[in-house]
């Protein structure tokens, strides 16, 4: 088939590209005769010449019991009316019967004369204007007797409504419906109204040769009307009602919106038309369709979807729920969110609603309560204003964000980051005004390669073990702290307050009695005992939580199998000591060759159990982090419905009961000892035996390098490795294994990797 790229318009006598002509499948070239500009002029000219007739037609059509005056004169030929029974079966009513008949040639003479008297303004051949200036010698016209009731109308005399909310039709469903109609016919009449005068010119332009002029417009039942045409029906049962444009719109929207097979985007467009044309509020629409207000608000919010997101929605790459999540994001972020949640997993399925919501909450929903800037500061970014009054705050649209727990949640990460950067810029400017040292750019990156690494400096606002407690340098030093230096974090661009590590050591030494709160030697034993009890309690309930997750049901898998196995192996590689032993116990690999056994287990474990193991391994990293809240354990347990507070309470009760039983046992031993006779004195040892015993005890005292695996120790100084300084002074650690005659490999509580230290740099707890 030859593709037409350009065509000459007979109106303006100009050769124009094909895209400037409307489509017309009835013509051989598939295009209208006239270009769009000429069609517009023709329509305006026709309306001007027939304005009085159009108005009279509308008046006659609306007048009760009066036949409408035809716009095109036809020879008188009385229509044959047929009485049809009403639906109730009682009595009969005269109905509107429409027939097609051939008008005599004389019927067209007035119209032809009118065309001759009013030639087109732009000129042209008669054959090019025959549809506007003269009709065929024997046109087919549709005649009606009444304007309301039931009738079998010619299918070709009915046109679709331009206000139908349904704009997408399922071809398979229409074909199936057509097959049913061929067998059983149309079982339910469609609803139509007489064609309004405003559509006469439009429908006339699209008229096919030999086709009757349209007389009615579909109000409801367009799918049946389309299927009847495919089935080859010449007539279709219809109920005819006189309806205004507003009445038609309300019937189409309210009735069609109650149908379940309407696409949510079409439903949203219908709600918007009701709001704009009928003046209905969201509450009114909810009452009309028997839905909740939140349903209406979320549906109308779908209109905010960008074109690519709408296309994905129609292509079923998004569900209604996930499409609502995308629509809640700003237009600039929707494509990124769409890319994230529309990607398929290894099963070929898109992200589920729960996973999509978790992903969006983690990456696109920011808690204003944790913002580094003052959220009510309107001067920070004047264009954005205060976060309290921002429409992008979850609390400002409770109907849309009814599933968000915190009202103070920002849904626009871009704006949030702009405010955060403005806050850091303000801090930098104020610091420079005070004469405070500010390090940025390349120099800052050399000192701070990452957010967790500082070379030669110590953060003053980070919690660390000082004086037996987790405190910040700022709090410990108080007024004795010199003005800190500000270093720009190369990743987050946050201005971090630091002090030189060498200066920190001297400051702590000078102030450890008055400000650092170093305990007296007499209190050390009590502190150590209390810490051991606390660590035993934390270790017990955390172990229980990990075991509970290991025994829980399967998790919802969302990642590919191979990446999941690699992640599991990486998580296990970071475990040491009792944490590694616990994983070996849960994997049932025995006590010999634990590392190799667990690695083999993770490589062969079924795919549906991998997510569960990922949670267990992640939680195991918090097993000995006693100076921090066990966030990973709490989150992991919550995902499996395990109450960590209840576990902790049960451990506490068990420890209390065990402590009480221990006191009873000690009291019983004391009473028994009082009742027993004093044991006989040991015989005196000889001089040689006594000398050997004393030498053995002195050797044990003189050997400070008497550590063993899994022993808890405290590091005495910061560790320097590969040019980096790690803040390990006063930090507790677990001994992993010996690394030579003097060195030991230890796992500090504040680091995720082991380090090697000399035995003189640590002390037993």
XYZ file of C-alpha atoms in Angstrom:
765
model
C 0.000 0.000 0.000
C 1.356 3.414 -1.025
C 1.758 5.898 1.815
C 0.562 9.407 0.933
C 2.938 12.065 2.231
C 1.327 15.172 0.694
C -1.911 16.221 -0.993
C -3.368 19.263 -2.805
C -6.311 20.882 -1.035
C -9.065 21.929 -3.549
C -10.048 24.788 -1.235
C -6.806 26.728 -0.942
C -5.223 25.134 -4.057
C -2.099 24.363 -2.001
C -0.050 21.179 -1.798
C 0.312 20.391 1.902
C 1.798 17.545 4.005
C -0.565 14.682 4.788
C -0.517 15.446 8.521
C -2.491 18.666 7.818
C -5.521 16.614 6.695
C -7.891 14.742 8.990
C -8.242 10.996 8.467
C -11.199 9.599 6.509
C -11.106 5.836 5.973
C -14.002 5.974 3.490
C -11.811 7.711 0.903
C -9.242 5.893 -1.197
C -6.348 7.990 0.080
C -7.569 7.749 3.710
C -7.689 11.556 4.087
C -10.343 14.277 4.054
C -10.700 16.298 0.844
C -9.941 19.630 2.486
C -7.132 20.553 4.831
C -7.961 21.435 8.422
C -7.791 25.181 7.808
C -10.249 25.000 4.906
C -12.549 22.667 6.840
C -12.645 25.232 9.626
C -13.616 27.951 7.139
C -16.272 25.697 5.581
C -17.751 24.908 8.979
C -17.903 28.571 9.963
C -19.529 29.471 6.640
C -22.102 26.667 6.960
C -22.982 27.639 10.525
C -23.426 31.266 9.528
C -25.781 30.350 6.658
C -27.811 27.857 8.697
C -27.861 29.553 12.099
C -31.589 30.312 12.031
C -32.458 26.803 10.843
C -30.321 25.228 13.565
C -32.005 27.270 16.282
C -35.459 26.423 14.917
C -34.512 22.737 14.779
C -33.510 22.771 18.461
C -36.695 24.627 19.462
C -38.923 22.196 17.570
C -37.072 19.181 18.947
C -37.533 20.339 22.547
C -41.185 21.347 22.080
C -43.459 18.538 23.431
C -45.531 16.765 20.780
C -44.109 18.824 17.930
C -42.109 17.353 15.100
C -38.717 18.929 14.503
C -38.308 20.879 11.275
C -35.726 19.182 9.108
C -32.645 21.209 8.266
C -32.654 19.589 4.836
C -35.929 19.641 2.963
C -37.313 16.213 2.079
C -40.376 15.188 0.096
C -43.390 14.614 2.299
C -43.788 10.950 3.050
C -45.596 10.035 6.264
C -43.628 7.740 8.524
C -45.103 4.431 9.508
C -45.443 4.359 13.296
C -45.549 1.058 15.123
C -46.791 0.641 18.685
C -44.415 -1.278 20.938
C -45.256 -2.741 24.316
C -43.694 -1.180 27.385
C -41.324 -3.130 29.626
C -43.956 -3.608 32.333
C -46.289 -5.539 30.004
C -49.281 -3.348 30.865
C -50.677 -1.241 28.035
C -48.866 0.077 24.992
C -47.145 3.313 24.127
C -46.518 4.962 20.790
C -42.807 4.881 20.214
C -40.269 6.568 18.035
C -39.837 4.486 14.891
C -37.043 5.523 12.558
C -36.972 4.251 9.003
C -34.706 4.848 6.063
C -36.255 5.726 2.745
C -35.148 7.191 -0.530
C -36.017 10.842 -1.100
C -37.032 11.880 -4.625
C -34.651 14.049 -6.625
C -36.967 17.036 -6.195
C -36.285 16.946 -2.494
C -32.757 18.121 -3.125
C -33.572 21.043 -5.399
C -33.962 23.647 -2.652
C -30.700 22.592 -1.099
C -28.952 22.710 -4.472
C -30.396 26.126 -5.168
C -29.213 27.363 -1.812
C -25.758 26.081 -2.593
C -25.795 27.863 -5.935
C -26.785 31.121 -4.304
C -24.051 30.767 -1.669
C -20.891 29.504 -3.374
C -17.803 28.818 -1.214
C -15.693 31.878 -0.532
C -12.543 30.192 -1.812
C -13.971 28.693 -5.010
C -13.355 25.149 -6.247
C -14.744 22.391 -8.421
C -18.269 21.148 -7.970
C -17.147 17.596 -7.288
C -14.895 18.790 -4.465
C -17.758 20.483 -2.652
C -20.625 18.130 -3.420
C -21.018 17.181 0.240
C -21.410 20.813 1.280
C -23.257 22.381 -1.668
C -25.364 19.557 -3.109
C -26.384 16.103 -2.005
C -26.488 12.982 -4.223
C -29.509 12.580 -6.440
C -31.041 9.929 -4.171
C -29.729 10.416 -0.607
C -30.808 8.237 2.261
C -32.485 10.128 5.099
C -33.694 9.021 8.512
C -37.178 10.005 9.629
C -38.599 9.983 13.166
C -42.155 10.257 14.410
C -41.663 10.779 18.157
C -38.729 11.906 20.292
C -39.026 9.526 23.280
C -39.766 5.858 23.929
C -38.411 2.546 22.632
C -37.525 1.807 19.018
C -35.345 -0.278 16.739
C -33.039 2.385 15.310
C -30.803 1.970 12.262
C -27.311 1.272 13.524
C -25.837 3.686 10.985
C -28.118 6.502 12.200
C -26.485 6.490 15.655
C -23.182 8.160 16.527
C -21.036 7.796 19.628
C -21.047 10.412 22.340
C -18.074 12.721 22.658
C -18.454 12.865 26.446
C -18.316 9.136 27.210
C -15.756 8.642 30.016
C -14.687 5.327 28.494
C -11.991 6.105 25.948
C -10.256 2.714 25.788
C -12.142 -0.352 24.569
C -10.985 -3.935 24.955
C -10.935 -5.366 21.422
C -11.180 -8.954 22.667
C -14.193 -8.149 24.828
C -15.958 -6.317 21.974
C -15.310 -9.268 19.629
C -16.672 -11.703 22.221
C -19.733 -9.507 22.735
C -20.282 -9.333 18.956
C -20.201 -13.128 18.754
C -22.842 -13.323 21.480
C -25.011 -10.732 19.712
C -24.913 -12.728 16.454
C -26.391 -15.680 18.345
C -28.755 -14.076 20.855
C -29.193 -10.517 19.645
C -29.001 -7.377 21.795
C -30.743 -8.316 25.042
C -30.649 -4.866 26.649
C -31.564 -1.681 24.804
C -29.010 1.091 24.619
C -29.847 4.610 25.808
C -29.820 7.354 23.148
C -31.015 10.916 22.685
C -31.937 12.854 19.545
C -28.804 14.249 17.962
C -28.286 17.828 19.206
C -28.048 20.560 16.603
C -24.496 21.408 17.659
C -23.289 18.108 16.163
C -25.082 18.241 12.796
C -22.231 19.837 10.851
C -19.623 17.573 12.443
C -21.555 14.380 11.700
C -22.351 15.549 8.172
C -18.645 15.904 7.339
C -17.968 12.305 8.429
C -20.942 10.876 6.511
C -20.134 7.923 4.251
C -21.695 7.640 0.760
C -25.159 6.065 0.946
C -25.219 6.222 4.749
C -28.266 7.813 6.442
C -27.732 11.052 8.247
C -27.248 10.469 11.993
C -30.327 11.170 14.056
C -29.351 9.971 17.533
C -26.400 9.946 19.897
C -25.424 7.107 22.254
C -25.738 8.060 25.913
C -25.098 4.653 27.503
C -24.269 1.293 25.920
C -21.535 2.212 23.469
C -19.859 -1.197 23.816
C -23.114 -2.924 22.777
C -23.502 -0.472 19.894
C -19.939 -1.152 18.685
C -20.391 -4.932 19.015
C -23.710 -4.789 17.124
C -21.949 -3.061 14.237
C -19.269 -5.753 14.156
C -21.999 -8.423 14.307
C -23.608 -6.887 11.191
C -26.896 -5.750 12.775
C -28.683 -3.073 10.748
C -30.899 -2.014 13.642
C -30.441 -2.009 17.393
C -33.042 -1.687 20.188
C -32.798 1.672 21.893
C -34.519 3.698 24.586
C -34.846 7.306 23.430
C -34.895 10.149 25.953
C -34.782 13.916 25.621
C -31.686 14.897 27.601
C -29.660 18.059 27.952
C -25.876 18.028 27.709
C -25.556 18.279 31.505
C -27.977 15.397 32.029
C -26.105 13.255 29.508
C -22.800 13.981 31.200
C -24.115 13.108 34.647
C -25.725 9.868 33.432
C -22.575 8.808 31.613
C -20.231 9.632 34.442
C -22.213 8.514 37.479
C -23.585 5.333 35.914
C -20.411 4.339 34.084
C -18.192 5.127 37.065
C -20.038 2.465 39.048
C -18.884 -0.172 36.568
C -15.912 -2.222 37.699
C -14.334 -2.643 34.259
C -13.704 1.088 33.806
C -9.990 1.871 33.790
C -8.897 3.969 36.796
C -7.525 6.692 34.489
C -10.905 6.954 32.730
C -12.531 6.998 36.146
C -10.255 9.859 37.219
C -11.087 11.839 34.076
C -14.779 11.248 34.765
C -14.461 12.586 38.310
C -12.712 15.674 36.971
C -15.507 16.313 34.435
C -18.130 16.011 37.165
C -16.213 18.496 39.256
C -15.748 20.995 36.439
C -19.077 20.753 34.602
C -21.550 19.718 37.289
C -19.812 21.593 40.108
C -19.698 18.506 42.337
C -17.199 18.293 45.188
C -15.223 15.160 46.034
C -17.695 14.461 48.836
C -20.647 14.773 46.429
C -19.004 12.417 43.929
C -18.279 9.916 46.700
C -21.955 9.954 47.709
C -23.132 9.497 44.099
C -20.971 6.435 43.445
C -21.111 4.966 46.963
C -17.369 5.292 47.592
C -15.278 6.891 50.319
C -13.766 10.367 50.030
C -10.249 8.960 50.197
C -11.039 6.750 47.180
C -12.185 9.777 45.159
C -9.179 11.913 46.168
C -6.672 9.177 45.311
C -8.407 8.456 41.995
C -8.443 12.119 40.959
C -4.783 12.353 41.967
C -4.018 9.880 39.150
C -4.460 12.818 36.754
C -1.053 14.047 38.008
C 0.661 11.094 36.321
C 3.086 12.171 33.610
C 2.428 10.754 30.079
C 4.999 7.951 30.377
C 3.500 6.847 33.690
C -0.009 6.869 32.182
C 1.233 4.764 29.283
C 2.766 2.247 31.692
C -0.510 2.196 33.626
C -2.551 1.423 30.493
C 0.007 -1.255 29.544
C -0.579 -2.883 32.955
C 2.988 -2.325 34.107
C 1.438 -0.572 37.101
C -1.467 -1.647 39.238
C -3.956 0.856 40.590
C -2.180 0.845 43.966
C 1.328 1.322 42.563
C 0.071 3.974 40.115
C -1.333 5.900 43.092
C 2.109 5.730 44.722
C 3.731 7.183 41.585
C 1.098 9.937 41.287
C 1.874 11.107 44.827
C 5.425 12.012 43.784
C 6.333 15.337 42.118
C 6.346 15.266 38.314
C 10.135 15.541 38.206
C 10.548 12.350 40.246
C 7.814 10.219 38.705
C 9.961 8.749 35.920
C 12.626 7.655 38.415
C 10.011 6.139 40.731
C 8.380 4.451 37.725
C 11.731 2.996 36.669
C 12.312 1.657 40.185
C 8.989 -0.055 40.800
C 8.092 -1.144 37.235
C 11.272 -3.194 36.860
C 10.522 -6.918 36.891
C 12.163 -9.493 39.145
C 13.604 -12.834 38.033
C 10.046 -14.212 37.872
C 9.127 -11.495 35.352
C 6.756 -9.856 37.839
C 6.763 -6.134 38.721
C 7.296 -4.978 42.274
C 4.388 -5.690 44.605
C 2.549 -2.851 46.317
C 4.120 -3.606 49.703
C 7.648 -3.648 48.313
C 6.972 -0.553 46.201
C 5.668 1.326 49.227
C 8.649 0.251 51.351
C 11.010 1.341 48.569
C 9.336 4.734 48.224
C 9.152 5.249 51.994
C 12.887 4.536 52.258
C 14.022 6.625 49.285
C 11.389 9.293 48.658
C 9.629 9.871 52.017
C 11.759 11.934 54.390
C 10.955 12.512 58.067
C 10.898 16.235 58.755
C 11.538 15.538 62.431
C 15.073 14.372 61.587
C 15.846 17.281 59.243
C 19.059 19.170 60.018
C 17.361 22.472 59.190
C 14.496 24.252 60.927
C 11.383 23.162 59.025
C 9.447 26.353 59.871
C 12.191 28.663 58.554
C 10.605 30.461 55.596
C 13.793 32.405 54.831
C 15.960 29.326 54.236
C 14.544 28.802 50.713
C 11.988 31.601 50.156
C 10.515 29.934 47.062
C 9.659 26.820 49.078
C 8.577 28.526 52.302
C 7.841 26.678 55.521
C 7.518 22.893 55.521
C 4.535 23.187 57.870
C 2.369 24.824 55.214
C 3.832 22.956 52.220
C 1.236 20.965 50.198
C 3.863 18.251 49.697
C 3.866 17.483 53.412
C 1.919 14.279 54.099
C -0.193 15.980 56.766
C -1.406 18.582 54.257
C -3.215 15.871 52.228
C -4.545 13.309 54.722
C -6.941 11.883 52.120
C -4.009 11.000 49.838
C -1.510 9.959 52.501
C -3.868 8.194 54.892
C -1.424 5.269 55.099
C 1.531 7.446 56.185
C 2.134 7.182 59.917
C 3.744 10.607 60.411
C 2.124 13.820 59.228
C 5.506 15.580 59.161
C 6.789 13.571 56.196
C 8.225 15.264 53.104
C 7.270 13.739 49.747
C 9.667 15.866 47.670
C 13.299 14.764 48.236
C 14.566 17.359 45.761
C 13.162 20.268 47.768
C 14.334 18.621 50.996
C 17.911 18.363 49.695
C 17.849 21.964 48.452
C 16.900 23.133 51.937
C 19.547 20.922 53.524
C 22.238 22.353 51.249
C 21.037 25.894 51.985
C 21.304 25.123 55.696
C 24.909 23.918 55.314
C 25.771 26.976 53.222
C 24.369 29.195 55.958
C 26.429 27.393 58.630
C 29.545 27.781 56.500
C 28.951 31.507 56.011
C 28.307 32.081 59.724
C 31.435 30.104 60.656
C 33.590 32.173 58.319
C 32.175 35.351 59.844
C 33.240 34.126 63.314
C 36.732 33.387 62.050
C 36.206 29.636 62.401
C 38.314 27.368 60.198
C 36.257 25.803 57.380
C 37.766 23.088 55.173
C 35.999 22.255 51.899
C 36.654 20.827 48.460
C 39.718 18.747 47.663
C 41.400 19.417 51.000
C 38.286 18.205 52.848
C 38.165 15.033 50.755
C 41.783 14.224 51.641
C 40.976 14.484 55.352
C 37.555 12.821 55.061
C 37.512 10.318 52.145
C 34.130 8.993 53.308
C 31.500 9.833 55.900
C 32.919 7.251 58.335
C 36.624 7.982 57.883
C 38.623 10.887 59.332
C 42.368 11.309 59.041
C 43.937 13.032 62.041
C 40.659 14.499 63.328
C 37.903 13.421 65.736
C 34.226 14.369 65.507
C 33.069 16.344 68.520
C 29.401 15.338 68.193
C 29.843 11.566 67.754
C 29.168 9.335 70.750
C 32.202 7.410 71.963
C 33.330 5.636 75.128
C 34.530 8.392 77.471
C 34.808 7.854 81.204
C 32.920 4.579 81.049
C 29.929 6.070 79.211
C 28.962 6.748 75.608
C 29.171 10.537 75.329
C 30.275 13.247 72.926
C 33.427 15.324 73.206
C 31.323 18.471 73.176
C 29.446 17.328 76.294
C 32.531 16.016 78.091
C 34.720 19.057 77.493
C 31.958 21.624 77.863
C 33.314 25.161 78.095
C 36.892 23.860 77.948
C 36.452 22.759 74.330
C 38.204 25.050 71.839
C 36.430 26.285 68.722
C 36.145 23.235 66.428
C 37.076 23.096 62.768
C 34.303 22.525 60.204
C 34.975 19.949 57.468
C 32.603 19.449 54.529
C 31.499 15.827 54.172
C 32.268 14.968 50.509
C 29.234 12.679 50.285
C 26.444 14.495 52.130
C 28.013 18.014 52.061
C 27.241 18.264 55.775
C 29.507 20.578 57.800
C 31.106 18.311 60.440
C 32.630 19.806 63.603
C 36.013 18.193 64.420
C 39.126 18.641 66.549
C 42.655 17.373 65.853
C 43.048 13.915 67.396
C 46.329 14.882 69.080
C 44.639 17.873 70.716
C 41.721 15.678 71.838
C 44.037 13.282 73.674
C 45.677 16.167 75.544
C 42.330 17.781 76.359
C 40.968 14.524 77.779
C 44.097 14.023 79.820
C 43.892 17.540 81.226
C 40.154 17.348 81.980
C 39.518 13.687 82.748
C 38.973 14.268 86.473
C 36.725 17.335 86.372
C 35.018 17.050 82.994
C 35.541 13.599 81.539
C 34.090 12.034 84.639
C 36.668 9.245 84.927
C 35.619 6.908 87.700
C 37.764 6.173 90.694
C 39.570 2.868 90.837
C 37.235 1.695 93.593
C 34.262 1.993 91.207
C 35.870 0.088 88.328
C 34.838 -3.354 89.563
C 31.218 -2.250 89.967
C 31.215 -0.676 86.508
C 32.690 -3.790 84.913
C 30.205 -6.042 86.717
C 27.271 -3.868 85.650
C 28.513 -3.763 82.069
C 28.905 -7.538 81.955
C 25.357 -7.990 83.272
C 24.006 -5.560 80.676
C 25.915 -7.260 77.886
C 24.656 -10.674 78.995
C 21.075 -9.370 78.923
C 21.494 -7.758 75.491
C 23.222 -10.845 74.096
C 20.475 -13.150 75.381
C 17.469 -11.345 73.901
C 19.245 -10.563 70.634
C 20.187 -14.225 70.231
C 16.567 -15.183 70.877
C 15.372 -12.731 68.224
C 17.792 -14.114 65.626
C 16.741 -17.673 66.425
C 13.064 -16.682 66.112
C 13.622 -15.186 62.655
C 15.566 -18.280 61.623
C 12.572 -20.429 62.556
C 9.922 -18.092 61.048
C 8.084 -18.578 57.746
C 9.371 -17.743 54.303
C 9.916 -14.137 53.277
C 8.656 -12.468 50.117
C 11.546 -12.768 47.632
C 12.184 -9.681 45.496
C 15.815 -10.100 44.356
C 17.521 -12.448 41.971
C 18.955 -15.636 43.458
C 22.609 -15.095 42.514
C 22.891 -11.544 43.928
C 21.162 -12.709 47.097
C 23.705 -15.490 47.632
C 26.594 -13.071 47.121
C 25.077 -10.635 49.625
C 24.595 -13.453 52.135
C 28.240 -14.529 51.786
C 29.436 -10.936 52.248
C 27.333 -10.520 55.388
C 28.685 -13.758 56.836
C 32.294 -12.773 56.040
C 31.936 -9.792 58.380
C 31.012 -11.928 61.401
C 33.491 -13.067 64.049
C 33.580 -15.048 67.269
C 30.264 -15.953 68.882
C 28.296 -14.283 66.079
C 29.897 -16.632 63.558
C 29.403 -19.583 65.890
C 25.683 -18.758 66.260
C 25.221 -18.796 62.477
C 27.037 -22.132 62.322
C 24.689 -23.514 64.964
C 21.601 -22.282 63.081
C 22.940 -23.828 59.861
C 23.676 -27.153 61.643
C 27.242 -27.360 60.321
C 28.898 -28.496 63.567
C 31.727 -26.846 65.484
C 34.590 -27.851 63.169
C 35.120 -25.851 59.983
C 32.257 -23.467 60.767
C 33.188 -20.867 58.153
C 33.514 -23.347 55.289
C 30.352 -25.171 56.353
C 28.216 -22.016 56.509
C 29.544 -20.766 53.165
C 28.646 -24.081 51.545
C 25.212 -23.957 53.190
C 24.540 -20.453 51.834
C 25.578 -21.546 48.341
C 23.137 -24.461 48.310
C 20.212 -23.271 50.443
C 16.890 -23.164 48.475
C 16.071 -19.829 46.836
C 12.882 -19.333 48.854
C 14.914 -19.418 52.103
C 17.583 -16.914 51.059
C 15.731 -13.799 52.218
C 15.242 -15.367 55.631
C 18.982 -16.042 55.873
C 19.745 -12.484 54.752
C 17.719 -11.170 57.683
C 19.449 -13.576 60.100
C 22.924 -12.556 58.894
C 22.053 -8.866 58.991
C 20.738 -9.171 62.540
C 23.844 -11.089 63.650
C 25.923 -7.957 63.013
C 24.113 -6.320 65.937
C 24.718 -9.210 68.316
C 27.639 -7.537 70.152
C 26.889 -3.867 69.409
C 25.956 -3.235 73.047
C 26.740 0.474 72.914
C 24.082 1.011 70.234
C 20.424 0.192 69.790
C 19.934 -3.079 67.932
C 18.203 -1.427 64.974
C 18.840 -4.254 62.510
C 17.557 -6.856 64.959
C 14.432 -4.821 65.714
C 13.641 -4.187 62.038
C 14.338 -7.764 60.990
C 12.215 -9.230 63.769
C 9.340 -6.828 63.006
C 9.230 -8.006 59.378
C 8.560 -11.527 60.650
C 6.000 -10.429 63.254
C 8.334 -11.088 66.207
C 7.951 -8.815 69.254
C 11.486 -7.985 70.449
C 10.161 -6.136 73.491
C 8.407 -9.296 74.631
C 11.608 -11.297 74.076
C 13.635 -8.787 76.076
C 11.066 -8.851 78.893
C 11.163 -12.659 79.051
C 14.978 -12.625 79.191
C 14.891 -10.062 81.976
C 12.438 -12.217 83.954
C 14.611 -15.294 83.444
C 17.720 -13.421 84.589
C 15.938 -12.137 87.688
C 14.717 -15.635 88.510
C 18.206 -17.038 87.938
C 19.750 -14.353 90.158
C 17.270 -15.139 92.945
C 17.995 -18.856 92.659
C 21.723 -18.134 92.769
C 21.343 -16.160 96.006
C 19.359 -19.039 97.537
C 22.071 -21.506 96.511
C 24.791 -19.304 97.991
C 22.856 -19.015 101.267
C 22.387 -22.791 101.382
C 26.109 -23.348 100.802
C 26.913 -20.939 103.634
C 24.614 -22.778 106.057
C 26.034 -26.155 105.011
C 29.566 -24.877 105.434
C 28.777 -23.691 108.972
C 27.484 -27.132 109.896
C 30.429 -29.063 108.478
C 33.539 -29.604 110.566
C 36.536 -27.600 109.591
C 38.667 -29.437 107.068
C 42.043 -30.741 108.132
C 44.925 -28.432 107.434
C 46.978 -29.253 104.406
C 50.381 -30.622 105.127
C 53.209 -28.197 104.780
C 55.011 -28.240 101.453
C 58.701 -28.570 101.089
C 61.020 -25.709 100.173
C 61.540 -26.929 96.592
C 57.774 -27.394 95.969
C 56.987 -23.981 97.452
C 59.649 -22.327 95.293
C 58.242 -23.944 92.143
C 54.691 -22.837 93.030
C 55.799 -19.234 93.663
C 57.718 -19.173 90.379
C 54.643 -20.403 88.477
C 52.427 -17.719 90.012
C 54.991 -14.990 89.323
C 55.236 -16.159 85.702
C 51.460 -15.857 85.316
C 51.523 -12.369 86.800
C 54.448 -11.240 84.652
C 52.841 -12.504 81.371
C 50.381 -9.802 80.250
C 49.904 -11.506 76.858
C 47.452 -14.055 78.218
C 44.408 -13.387 76.034
C 42.223 -15.975 74.320
C 39.596 -16.119 71.532
C 36.120 -14.636 72.247
C 37.504 -12.726 75.251
C 36.148 -9.219 75.808
C 38.812 -6.494 76.014
C 39.053 -2.706 76.037
C 41.357 -0.924 73.584
C 43.690 1.658 75.134
C 44.389 3.870 72.116
C 43.284 4.806 68.630
C 44.413 2.505 65.828
C 46.304 3.833 62.799
C 46.049 1.787 59.611
C 46.869 2.635 55.978
C 47.056 6.324 56.808
C 43.639 6.272 58.502
C 42.918 6.847 62.183
C 40.154 4.818 63.823
C 38.629 6.112 67.061
C 39.048 2.982 69.186
C 40.371 4.512 72.415
C 38.242 3.157 75.279
C 36.130 1.035 72.916
C 35.250 -2.548 73.857
C 36.215 -5.345 71.473
C 36.108 -9.127 71.062
C 39.313 -11.110 70.577
C 39.140 -13.149 67.366
C 42.468 -14.968 67.216
C 46.226 -14.576 67.716
C 48.113 -12.777 64.944
C 51.669 -13.583 66.019
C 53.654 -13.606 69.249
C 52.540 -10.133 70.334
C 49.595 -9.123 68.124
C 45.940 -10.138 68.297
C 43.123 -9.804 65.769
C 40.173 -8.100 67.489
C 36.709 -6.933 66.388
C 35.903 -3.485 67.919
C 32.254 -2.800 68.709
C 32.244 0.433 66.687
C 33.737 -1.061 63.495
C 32.344 -3.549 60.993
C 35.727 -5.158 60.312
C 38.524 -6.666 62.440
C 41.837 -4.928 63.170
C 45.199 -6.097 64.480
C 46.595 -4.559 67.685
C 49.538 -5.218 69.964
C 48.735 -6.907 73.270
C 50.012 -3.799 75.110
C 47.207 -1.747 73.495
C 44.383 -3.694 75.131
C 43.276 -4.798 78.565
C 40.946 -7.565 79.703
C 37.453 -6.693 80.925
